[in-house]
Tab-separated table of C-alpha atoms in Angstrom:
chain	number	residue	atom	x	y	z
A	5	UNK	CA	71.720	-44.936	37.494
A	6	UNK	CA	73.565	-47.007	34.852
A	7	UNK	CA	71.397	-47.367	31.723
A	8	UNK	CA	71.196	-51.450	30.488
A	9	UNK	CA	73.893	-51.061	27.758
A	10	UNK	CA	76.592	-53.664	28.202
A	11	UNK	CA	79.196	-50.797	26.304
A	12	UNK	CA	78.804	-48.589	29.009
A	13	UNK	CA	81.970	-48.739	31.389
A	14	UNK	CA	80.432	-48.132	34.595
A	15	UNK	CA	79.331	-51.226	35.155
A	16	UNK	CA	79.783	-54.842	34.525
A	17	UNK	CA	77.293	-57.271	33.051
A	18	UNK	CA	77.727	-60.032	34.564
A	19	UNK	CA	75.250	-62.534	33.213
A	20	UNK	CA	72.752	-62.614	30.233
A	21	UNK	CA	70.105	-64.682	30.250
A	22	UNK	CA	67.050	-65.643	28.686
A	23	UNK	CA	63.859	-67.256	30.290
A	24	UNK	CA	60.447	-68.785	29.145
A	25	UNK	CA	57.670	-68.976	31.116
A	26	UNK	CA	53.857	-69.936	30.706
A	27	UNK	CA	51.393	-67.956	30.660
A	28	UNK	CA	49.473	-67.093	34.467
A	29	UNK	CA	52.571	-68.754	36.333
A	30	UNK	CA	55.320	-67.295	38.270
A	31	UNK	CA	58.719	-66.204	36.973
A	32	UNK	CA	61.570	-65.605	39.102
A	33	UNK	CA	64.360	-63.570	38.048
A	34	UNK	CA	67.191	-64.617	39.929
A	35	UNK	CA	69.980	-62.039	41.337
A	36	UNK	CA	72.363	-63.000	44.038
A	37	UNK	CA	75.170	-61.042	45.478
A	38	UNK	CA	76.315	-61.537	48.559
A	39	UNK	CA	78.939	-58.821	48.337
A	40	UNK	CA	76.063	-56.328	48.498
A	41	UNK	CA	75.602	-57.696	52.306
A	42	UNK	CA	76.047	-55.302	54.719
A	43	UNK	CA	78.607	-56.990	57.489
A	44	UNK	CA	78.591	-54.241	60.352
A	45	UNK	CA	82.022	-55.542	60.924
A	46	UNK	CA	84.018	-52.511	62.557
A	47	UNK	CA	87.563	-53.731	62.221
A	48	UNK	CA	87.741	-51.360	58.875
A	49	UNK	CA	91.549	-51.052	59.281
A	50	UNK	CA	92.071	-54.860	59.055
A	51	UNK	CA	89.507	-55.240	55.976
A	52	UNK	CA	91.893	-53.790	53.216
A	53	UNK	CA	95.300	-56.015	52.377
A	54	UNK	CA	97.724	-55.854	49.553
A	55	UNK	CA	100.674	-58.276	49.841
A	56	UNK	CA	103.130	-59.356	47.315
A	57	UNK	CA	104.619	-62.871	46.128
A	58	UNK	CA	106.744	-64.349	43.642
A	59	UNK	CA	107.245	-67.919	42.313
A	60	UNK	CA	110.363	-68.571	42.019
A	61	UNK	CA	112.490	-71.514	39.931
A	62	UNK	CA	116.132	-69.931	40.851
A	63	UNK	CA	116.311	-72.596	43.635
A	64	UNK	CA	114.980	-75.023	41.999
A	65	UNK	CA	112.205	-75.632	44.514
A	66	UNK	CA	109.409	-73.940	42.854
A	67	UNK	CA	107.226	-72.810	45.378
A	68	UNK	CA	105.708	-69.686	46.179
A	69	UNK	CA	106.844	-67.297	48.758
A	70	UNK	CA	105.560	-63.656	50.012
A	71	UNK	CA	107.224	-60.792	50.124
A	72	UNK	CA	105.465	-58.253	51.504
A	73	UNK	CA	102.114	-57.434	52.547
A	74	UNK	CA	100.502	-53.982	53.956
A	75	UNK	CA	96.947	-53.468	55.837
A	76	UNK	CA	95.283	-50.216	55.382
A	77	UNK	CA	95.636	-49.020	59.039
A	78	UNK	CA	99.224	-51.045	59.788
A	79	UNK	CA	102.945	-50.700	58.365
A	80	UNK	CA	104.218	-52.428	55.805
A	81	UNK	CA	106.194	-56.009	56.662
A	82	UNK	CA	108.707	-57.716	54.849
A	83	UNK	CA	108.911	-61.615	55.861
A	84	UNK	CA	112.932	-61.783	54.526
A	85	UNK	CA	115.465	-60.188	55.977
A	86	UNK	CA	117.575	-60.100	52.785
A	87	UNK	CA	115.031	-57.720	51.585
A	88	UNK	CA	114.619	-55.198	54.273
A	89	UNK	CA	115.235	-52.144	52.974
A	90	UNK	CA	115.928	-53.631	49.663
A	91	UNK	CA	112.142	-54.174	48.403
A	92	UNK	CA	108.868	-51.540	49.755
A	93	UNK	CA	105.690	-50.311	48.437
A	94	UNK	CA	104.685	-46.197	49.095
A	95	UNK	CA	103.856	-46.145	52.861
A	96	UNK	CA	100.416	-43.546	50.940
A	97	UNK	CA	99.508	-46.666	48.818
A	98	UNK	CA	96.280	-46.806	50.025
A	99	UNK	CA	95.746	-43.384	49.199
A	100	UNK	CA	96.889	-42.681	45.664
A	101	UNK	CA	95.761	-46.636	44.843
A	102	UNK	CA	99.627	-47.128	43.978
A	103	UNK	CA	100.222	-50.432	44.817
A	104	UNK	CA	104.133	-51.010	42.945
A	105	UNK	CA	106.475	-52.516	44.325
A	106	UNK	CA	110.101	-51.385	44.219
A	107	UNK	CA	113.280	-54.021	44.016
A	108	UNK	CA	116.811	-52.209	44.667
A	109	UNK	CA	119.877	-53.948	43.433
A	110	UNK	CA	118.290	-56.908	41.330
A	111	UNK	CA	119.934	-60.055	41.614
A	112	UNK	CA	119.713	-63.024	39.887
A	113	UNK	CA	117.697	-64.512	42.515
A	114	UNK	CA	114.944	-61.784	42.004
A	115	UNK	CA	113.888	-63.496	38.095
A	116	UNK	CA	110.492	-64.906	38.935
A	117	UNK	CA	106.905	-64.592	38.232
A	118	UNK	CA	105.477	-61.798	40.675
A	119	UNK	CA	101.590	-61.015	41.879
A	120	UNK	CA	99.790	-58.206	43.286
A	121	UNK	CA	97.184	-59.713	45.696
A	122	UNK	CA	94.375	-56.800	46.670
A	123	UNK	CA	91.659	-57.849	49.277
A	124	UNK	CA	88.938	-55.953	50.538
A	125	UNK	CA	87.617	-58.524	52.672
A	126	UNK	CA	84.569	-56.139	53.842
A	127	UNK	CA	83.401	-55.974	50.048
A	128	UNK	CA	84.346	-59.673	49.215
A	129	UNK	CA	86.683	-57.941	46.342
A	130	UNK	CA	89.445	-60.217	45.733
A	131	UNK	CA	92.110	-58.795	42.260
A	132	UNK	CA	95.360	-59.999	41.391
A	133	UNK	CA	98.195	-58.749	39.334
A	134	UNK	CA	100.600	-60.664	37.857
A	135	UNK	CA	104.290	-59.556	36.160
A	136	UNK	CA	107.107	-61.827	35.074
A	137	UNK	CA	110.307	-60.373	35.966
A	138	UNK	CA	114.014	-61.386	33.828
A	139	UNK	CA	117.074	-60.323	34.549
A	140	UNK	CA	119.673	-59.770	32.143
A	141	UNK	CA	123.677	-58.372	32.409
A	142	UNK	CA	123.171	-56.504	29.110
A	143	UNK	CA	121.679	-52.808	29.057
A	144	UNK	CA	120.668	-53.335	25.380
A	145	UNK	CA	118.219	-56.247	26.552
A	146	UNK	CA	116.767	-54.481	29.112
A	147	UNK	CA	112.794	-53.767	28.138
A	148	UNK	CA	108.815	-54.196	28.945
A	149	UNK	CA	106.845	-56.286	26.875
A	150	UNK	CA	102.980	-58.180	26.651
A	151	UNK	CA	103.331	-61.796	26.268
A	152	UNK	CA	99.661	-62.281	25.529
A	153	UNK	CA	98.683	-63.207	29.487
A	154	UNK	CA	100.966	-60.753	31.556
A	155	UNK	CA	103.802	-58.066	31.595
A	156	UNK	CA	107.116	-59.186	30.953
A	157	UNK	CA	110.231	-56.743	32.762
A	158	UNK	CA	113.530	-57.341	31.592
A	159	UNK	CA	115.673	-55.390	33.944
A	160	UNK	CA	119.661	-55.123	34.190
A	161	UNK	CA	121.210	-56.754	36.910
A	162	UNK	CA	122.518	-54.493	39.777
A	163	UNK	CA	119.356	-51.765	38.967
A	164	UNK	CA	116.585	-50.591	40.304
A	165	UNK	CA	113.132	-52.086	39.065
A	166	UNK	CA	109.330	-50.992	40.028
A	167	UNK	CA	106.910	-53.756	38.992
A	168	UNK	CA	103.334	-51.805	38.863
A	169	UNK	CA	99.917	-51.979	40.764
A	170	UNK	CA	97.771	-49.390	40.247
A	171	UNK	CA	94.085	-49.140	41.629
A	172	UNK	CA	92.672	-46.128	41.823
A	173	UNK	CA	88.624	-47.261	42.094
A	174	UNK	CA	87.233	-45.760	44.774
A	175	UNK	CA	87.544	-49.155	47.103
A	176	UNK	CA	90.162	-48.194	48.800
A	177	UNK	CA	88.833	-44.587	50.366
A	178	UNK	CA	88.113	-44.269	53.653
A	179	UNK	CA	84.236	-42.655	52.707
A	180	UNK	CA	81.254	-44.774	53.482
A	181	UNK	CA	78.134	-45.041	55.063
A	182	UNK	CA	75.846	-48.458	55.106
A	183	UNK	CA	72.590	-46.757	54.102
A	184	UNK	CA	73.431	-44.338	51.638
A	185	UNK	CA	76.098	-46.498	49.440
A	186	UNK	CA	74.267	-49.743	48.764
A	187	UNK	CA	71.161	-49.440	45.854
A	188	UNK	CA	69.939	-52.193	43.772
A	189	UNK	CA	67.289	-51.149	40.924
A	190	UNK	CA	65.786	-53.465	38.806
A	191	UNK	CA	64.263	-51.683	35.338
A	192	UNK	CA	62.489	-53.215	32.225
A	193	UNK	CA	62.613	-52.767	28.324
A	194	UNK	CA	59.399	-54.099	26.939
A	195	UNK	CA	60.600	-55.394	23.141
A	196	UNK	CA	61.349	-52.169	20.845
A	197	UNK	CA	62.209	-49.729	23.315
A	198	UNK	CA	65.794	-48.513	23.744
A	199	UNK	CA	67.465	-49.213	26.796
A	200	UNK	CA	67.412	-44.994	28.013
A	201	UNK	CA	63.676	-45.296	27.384
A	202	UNK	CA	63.596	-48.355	30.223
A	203	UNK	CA	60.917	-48.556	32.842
A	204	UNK	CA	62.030	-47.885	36.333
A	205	UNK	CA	60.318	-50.946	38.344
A	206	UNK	CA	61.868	-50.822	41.746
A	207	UNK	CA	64.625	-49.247	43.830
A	208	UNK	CA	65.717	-50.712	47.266
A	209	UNK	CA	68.009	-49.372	49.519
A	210	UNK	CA	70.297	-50.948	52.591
A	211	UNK	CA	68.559	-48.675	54.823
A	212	UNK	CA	64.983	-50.303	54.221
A	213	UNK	CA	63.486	-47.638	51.738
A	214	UNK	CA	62.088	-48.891	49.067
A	215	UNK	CA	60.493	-46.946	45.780
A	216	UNK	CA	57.996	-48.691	43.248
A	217	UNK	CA	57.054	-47.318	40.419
A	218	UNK	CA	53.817	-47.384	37.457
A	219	UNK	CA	50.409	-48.335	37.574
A	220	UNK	CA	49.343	-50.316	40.784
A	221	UNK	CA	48.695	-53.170	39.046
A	222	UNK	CA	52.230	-53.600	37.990
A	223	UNK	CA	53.946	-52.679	41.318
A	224	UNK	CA	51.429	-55.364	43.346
A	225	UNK	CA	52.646	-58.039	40.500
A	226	UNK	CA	56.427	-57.377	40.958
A	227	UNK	CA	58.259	-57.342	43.793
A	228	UNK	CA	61.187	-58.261	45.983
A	229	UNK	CA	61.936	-59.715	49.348
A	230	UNK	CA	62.143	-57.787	52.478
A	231	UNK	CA	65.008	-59.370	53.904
A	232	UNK	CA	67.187	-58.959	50.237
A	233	UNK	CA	69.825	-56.952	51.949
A	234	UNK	CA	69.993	-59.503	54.805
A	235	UNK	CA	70.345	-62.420	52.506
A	236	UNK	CA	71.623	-60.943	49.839
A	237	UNK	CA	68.977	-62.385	47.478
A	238	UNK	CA	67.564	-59.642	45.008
A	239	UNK	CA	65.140	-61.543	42.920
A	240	UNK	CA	62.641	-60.134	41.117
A	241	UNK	CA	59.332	-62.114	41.458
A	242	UNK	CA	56.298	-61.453	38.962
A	243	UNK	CA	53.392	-62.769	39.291
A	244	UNK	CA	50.249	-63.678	37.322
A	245	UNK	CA	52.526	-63.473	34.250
A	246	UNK	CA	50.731	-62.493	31.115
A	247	UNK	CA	52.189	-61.727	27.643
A	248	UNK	CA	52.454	-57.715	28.048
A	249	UNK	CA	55.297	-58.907	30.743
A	250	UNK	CA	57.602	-60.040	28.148
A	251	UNK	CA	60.641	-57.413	27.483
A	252	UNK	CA	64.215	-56.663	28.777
A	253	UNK	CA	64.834	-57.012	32.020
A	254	UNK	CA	67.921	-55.866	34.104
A	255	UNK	CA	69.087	-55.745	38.108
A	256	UNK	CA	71.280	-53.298	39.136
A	257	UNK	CA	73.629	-54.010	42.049
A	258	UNK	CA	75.330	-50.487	43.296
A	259	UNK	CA	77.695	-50.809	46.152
A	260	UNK	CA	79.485	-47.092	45.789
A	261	UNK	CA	81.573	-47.903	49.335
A	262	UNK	CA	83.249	-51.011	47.620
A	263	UNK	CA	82.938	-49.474	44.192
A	264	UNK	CA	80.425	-52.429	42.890
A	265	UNK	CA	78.652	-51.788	39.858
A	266	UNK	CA	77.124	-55.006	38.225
A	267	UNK	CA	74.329	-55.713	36.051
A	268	UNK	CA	72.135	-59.233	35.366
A	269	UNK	CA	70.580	-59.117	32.244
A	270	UNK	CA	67.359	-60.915	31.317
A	271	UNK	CA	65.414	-61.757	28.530
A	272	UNK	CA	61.686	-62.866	29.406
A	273	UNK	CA	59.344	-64.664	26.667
A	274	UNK	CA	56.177	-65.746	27.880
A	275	UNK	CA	54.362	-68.633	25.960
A	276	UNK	CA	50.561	-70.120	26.415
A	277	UNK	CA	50.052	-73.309	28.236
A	278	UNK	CA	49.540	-76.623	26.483
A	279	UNK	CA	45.425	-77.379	26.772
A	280	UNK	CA	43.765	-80.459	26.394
A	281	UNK	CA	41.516	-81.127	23.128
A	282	UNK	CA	38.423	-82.381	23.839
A	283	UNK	CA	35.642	-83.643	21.408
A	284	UNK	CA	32.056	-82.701	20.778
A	285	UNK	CA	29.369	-83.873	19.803
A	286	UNK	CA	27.804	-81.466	17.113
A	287	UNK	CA	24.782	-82.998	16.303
A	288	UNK	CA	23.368	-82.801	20.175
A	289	UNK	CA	20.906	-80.037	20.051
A	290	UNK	CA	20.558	-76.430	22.721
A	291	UNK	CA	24.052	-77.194	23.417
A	292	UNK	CA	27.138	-74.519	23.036
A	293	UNK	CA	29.569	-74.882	20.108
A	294	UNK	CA	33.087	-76.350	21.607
A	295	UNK	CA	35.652	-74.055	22.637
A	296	UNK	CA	38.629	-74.079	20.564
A	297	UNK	CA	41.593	-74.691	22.112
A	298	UNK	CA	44.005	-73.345	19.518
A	299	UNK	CA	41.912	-69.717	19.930
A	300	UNK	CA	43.911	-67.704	22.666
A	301	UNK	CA	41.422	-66.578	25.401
A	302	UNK	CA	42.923	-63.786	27.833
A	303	UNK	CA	41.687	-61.179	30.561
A	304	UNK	CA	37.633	-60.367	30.286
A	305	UNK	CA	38.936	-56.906	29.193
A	306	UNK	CA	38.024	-54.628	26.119
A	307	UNK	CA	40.577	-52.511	25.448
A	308	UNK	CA	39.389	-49.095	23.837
A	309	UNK	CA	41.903	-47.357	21.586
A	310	UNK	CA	40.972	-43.408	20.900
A	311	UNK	CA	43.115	-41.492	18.400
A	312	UNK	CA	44.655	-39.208	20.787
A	313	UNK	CA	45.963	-37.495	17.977
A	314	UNK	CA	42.780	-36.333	16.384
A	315	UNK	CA	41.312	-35.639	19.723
A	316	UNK	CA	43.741	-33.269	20.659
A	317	UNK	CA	43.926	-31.609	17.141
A	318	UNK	CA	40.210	-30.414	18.086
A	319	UNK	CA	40.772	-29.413	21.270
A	320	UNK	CA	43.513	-27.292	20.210
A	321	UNK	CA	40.803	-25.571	17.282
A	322	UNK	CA	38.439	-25.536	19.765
A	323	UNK	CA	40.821	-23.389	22.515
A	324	UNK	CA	41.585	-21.441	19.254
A	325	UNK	CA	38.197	-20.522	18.387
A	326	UNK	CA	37.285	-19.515	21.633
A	327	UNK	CA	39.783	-17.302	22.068
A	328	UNK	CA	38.924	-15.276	18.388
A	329	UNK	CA	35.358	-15.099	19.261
A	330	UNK	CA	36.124	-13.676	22.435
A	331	UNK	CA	38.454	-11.165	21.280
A	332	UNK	CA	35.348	-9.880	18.444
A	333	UNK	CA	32.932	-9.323	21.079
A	334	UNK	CA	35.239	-7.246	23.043
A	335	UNK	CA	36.154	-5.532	19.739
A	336	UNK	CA	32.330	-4.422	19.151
A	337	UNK	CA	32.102	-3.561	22.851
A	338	UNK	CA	34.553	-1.300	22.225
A	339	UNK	CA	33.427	-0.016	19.079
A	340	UNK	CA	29.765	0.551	20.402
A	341	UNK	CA	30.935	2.670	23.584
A	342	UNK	CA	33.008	4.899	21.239
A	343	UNK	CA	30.406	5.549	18.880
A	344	UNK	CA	27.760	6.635	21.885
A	345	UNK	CA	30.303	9.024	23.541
A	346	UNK	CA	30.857	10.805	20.333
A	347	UNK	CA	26.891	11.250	20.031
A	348	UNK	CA	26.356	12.356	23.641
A	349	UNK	CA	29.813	14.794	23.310
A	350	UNK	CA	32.039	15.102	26.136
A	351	UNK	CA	31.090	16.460	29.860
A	352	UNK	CA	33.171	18.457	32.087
A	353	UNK	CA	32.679	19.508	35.444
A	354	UNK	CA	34.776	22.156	37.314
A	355	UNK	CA	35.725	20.025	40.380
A	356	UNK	CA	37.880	21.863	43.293
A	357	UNK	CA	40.409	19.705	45.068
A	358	UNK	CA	39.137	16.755	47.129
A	359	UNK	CA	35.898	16.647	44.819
A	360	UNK	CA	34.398	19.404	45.716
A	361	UNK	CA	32.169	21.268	43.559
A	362	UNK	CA	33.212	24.695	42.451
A	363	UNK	CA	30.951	27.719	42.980
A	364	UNK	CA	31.624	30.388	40.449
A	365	UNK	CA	29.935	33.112	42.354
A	366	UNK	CA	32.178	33.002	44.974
A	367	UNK	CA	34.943	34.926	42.395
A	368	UNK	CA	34.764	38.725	41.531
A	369	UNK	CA	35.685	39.812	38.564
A	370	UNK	CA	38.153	42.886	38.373
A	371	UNK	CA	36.487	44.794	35.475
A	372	UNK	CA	38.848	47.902	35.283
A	373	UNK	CA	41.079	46.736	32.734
A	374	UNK	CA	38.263	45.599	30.542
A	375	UNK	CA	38.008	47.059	27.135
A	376	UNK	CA	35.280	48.462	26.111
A	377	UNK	CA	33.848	47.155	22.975
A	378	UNK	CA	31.259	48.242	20.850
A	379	UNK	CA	27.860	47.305	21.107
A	380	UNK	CA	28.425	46.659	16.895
A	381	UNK	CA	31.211	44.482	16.747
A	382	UNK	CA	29.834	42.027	19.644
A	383	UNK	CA	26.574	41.943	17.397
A	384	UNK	CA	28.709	41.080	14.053
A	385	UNK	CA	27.502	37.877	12.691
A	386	UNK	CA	30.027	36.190	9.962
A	387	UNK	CA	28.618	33.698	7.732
A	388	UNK	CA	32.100	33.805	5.997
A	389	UNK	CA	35.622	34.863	5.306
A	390	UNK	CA	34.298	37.368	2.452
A	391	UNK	CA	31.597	38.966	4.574
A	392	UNK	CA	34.045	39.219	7.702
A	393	UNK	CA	37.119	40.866	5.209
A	394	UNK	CA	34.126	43.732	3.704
A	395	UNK	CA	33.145	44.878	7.365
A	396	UNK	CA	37.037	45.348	8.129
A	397	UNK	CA	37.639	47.511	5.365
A	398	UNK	CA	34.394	49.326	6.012
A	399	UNK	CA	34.937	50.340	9.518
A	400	UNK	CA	38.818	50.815	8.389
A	401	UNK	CA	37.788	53.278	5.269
A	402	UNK	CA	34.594	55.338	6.167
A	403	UNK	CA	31.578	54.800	3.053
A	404	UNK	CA	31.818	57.652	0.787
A	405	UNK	CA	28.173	59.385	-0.121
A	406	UNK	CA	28.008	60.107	-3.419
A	407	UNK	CA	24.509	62.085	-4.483
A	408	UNK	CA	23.466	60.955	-7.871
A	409	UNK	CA	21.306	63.643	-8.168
A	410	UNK	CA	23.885	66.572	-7.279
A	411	UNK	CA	26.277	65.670	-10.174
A	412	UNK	CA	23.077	65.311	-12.240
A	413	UNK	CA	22.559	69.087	-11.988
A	414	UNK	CA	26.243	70.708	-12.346
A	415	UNK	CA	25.953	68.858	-15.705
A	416	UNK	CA	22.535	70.138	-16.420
A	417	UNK	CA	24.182	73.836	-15.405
């Protein structure tokens, strides 16, 4: 799609206009075309035409003759016989879009004011070229220049000239098909919106599709015609106009076979309709104050405006919230199971493989290579380090008895 924006290349603007309309009437937004109509004529080869002709004051007759002209499907002809093999265009013109045409041996005769003529009489596109050709018997005159309307060739007389034509739009391919190529769109600015932020209102294609778009209200209020393809009539009717229609608004005419790509322009202001005053009398009594007519009156509608903003500040605490309180009762879950496994210790159970319990008495013990240990040491209680260090070093050094009483007497002796 080509955005309303009359410096955008793509597309042509071909009218601006503005229109004023009363409130709760109709507006019509004309947009005619009747190049976007469909012909169904087959005879594609005999559609497409370029032909050349010069005017000519060498005679002194003035008049305007052609040269040479060349359908898309057909050989190029040359009406003179003097110039048979003297003047031609590329036989592939119509598929590099080079239209030039190329003079051998310029005469004197040749000076004249030449035009490219290109018709596309399936797409109604009619384009002309025009370039003044001099001739001159000096080599140092010999040059191109702009003379404000048209190209001006001085060429030397006895050379060879080629007086340009070049179209390269897309016109004059040989790629087309009647339902896919021909769209028409119609969008709408309302007043302080940019033109890429522009409400898509309707697309309608050659092939009968059509596409509305918005609230219902709006697409039952605006339409077009059925038979706008057939008639070429693309209007854009609204009705029930109120002042929320007023904006920018702007047809689109796409015809990609013929390489049409136009744009109508329209400004819509809507304005309330003249009432009639009428007088009073206050001092009646039970009866209802007048209605002022200078007090606009619209739909029976209250419009309610909630501060989206705030609203969704809270619901985004709110989803916030939530999620934290959440996350601390998992976090005491958590906490409370660890705490009562630690108090109840851990369990394990000797499982054999497939979860089968494991009966110990089913092993024997070999017993031969156990040690045999004294009844003592298995009995040997530690309460400490201390304790268990004194009972090594009194099994490792046997307790000396020493007899108090027997030293008492060899002393006595």
């Amino acid at each position: 799609s080509v955005p309303a924006d009359a410096s955008n290349p793509d597309s042509v603007v071909v009218s601006v206009l503005n229109i004023s309309a009363t409130l709760g009437s109709q507006a019509v937004l004309p947009c005619k075309s009747y190049r976007m109509v469909w012909t169904q004529d087959r005879l594609n080869d005999r559609q497409r035409v370029v032909h050349w002709d010069v005017y000519s004051k060498y005679y002194g007759d003035n008049k305007m003759e052609r040269l040479c002209d060349m359908y898309s499907a057909g050989d190029q002809r040359v009406y003179s016989s003097y110039n048979k093999g003297r003047i031609f265009m590329p036989k592939n013109a119509f598929t590099d879009g080079n239209f030039s045409l190329v003079i051998k041996d310029v005469a004197e005769s040749d000076e004249g004011t030449y035009s490219c003529n290109l018709h596309h009489h399936y797409c109604h596109l009619y384009e002309t070229v025009k370039i003044q050709l001099d001739i001159t018997k000096k080599a140092e005159d010999a040059h191109e220049y702009w003379d404000g309307e048209k190209p001006v060739i001085v060429a030397l007389e006895g050379s060879t000239v080629m007086l340009p034509c070049v179209n390269r739009n897309h016109i004059w391919t040989e790629r087309h098909s009647e339902e896919e190529q021909q769209v028409v769109h119609w969008d709408r600015q309302p007043p302080g919106v940019p033109h890429d932020r522009a409400d898509r209102l309707i697309d309608l294609y050659a092939s009968g599709e059509r596409r509305s778009y918005g609230p219902l209200f709006i697409r039952q209020k605006m339409n077009i015609t059925n038979t706008a393809f057939a008639l070429g009539d693309f209007s854009l009717r609204i009705s029930e106009l109120e002042s929320a229609d007023e904006g920018t608004y702007s047809c689109h005419l796409h015809h990609h076979y013929c390489g049409l790509h136009e744009r109508r322009i329209y400004q819509v202001f809507v304005t309330e309709p003249v009432r009639e005053k009428k007088v009073v009398n206050l001092t009646t009594h039970n009866i209802a104050p007048a209605v002022d007519p200078n007090v606009v009156r619209g739909h029976n509608v209250i419009n309610v405006i909630i501060p989206e903003s705030r609203v969704h500040f809270f619901q985004q605490l709110g989803y916030i919230l939530a999620t934290l309180l959440l996350f601390v009762v998992f976090l005491i879950i958590v906490v409370l199971v660890t705490r009562k496994r630690r108090q109840r210790g851990y369990e394990y159970n000797v499982k054999k493989y497939g979860e089968k319990d494991v009966n110990l008495k089913e092993f024997t013990v070999d017993t031969t290579d156990l040690t045999q240990y004294k009844s003592e040491d298995i009995r040997l209680d530690y309460k400490n380090n201390i304790l268990k260090e004194k009972a090594e070093q009194a099994r490792s050094f046997p307790a000396k008895h020493i007899d108090l009483d027997k030293g008492n007497n060899e002393l006595l002796h």
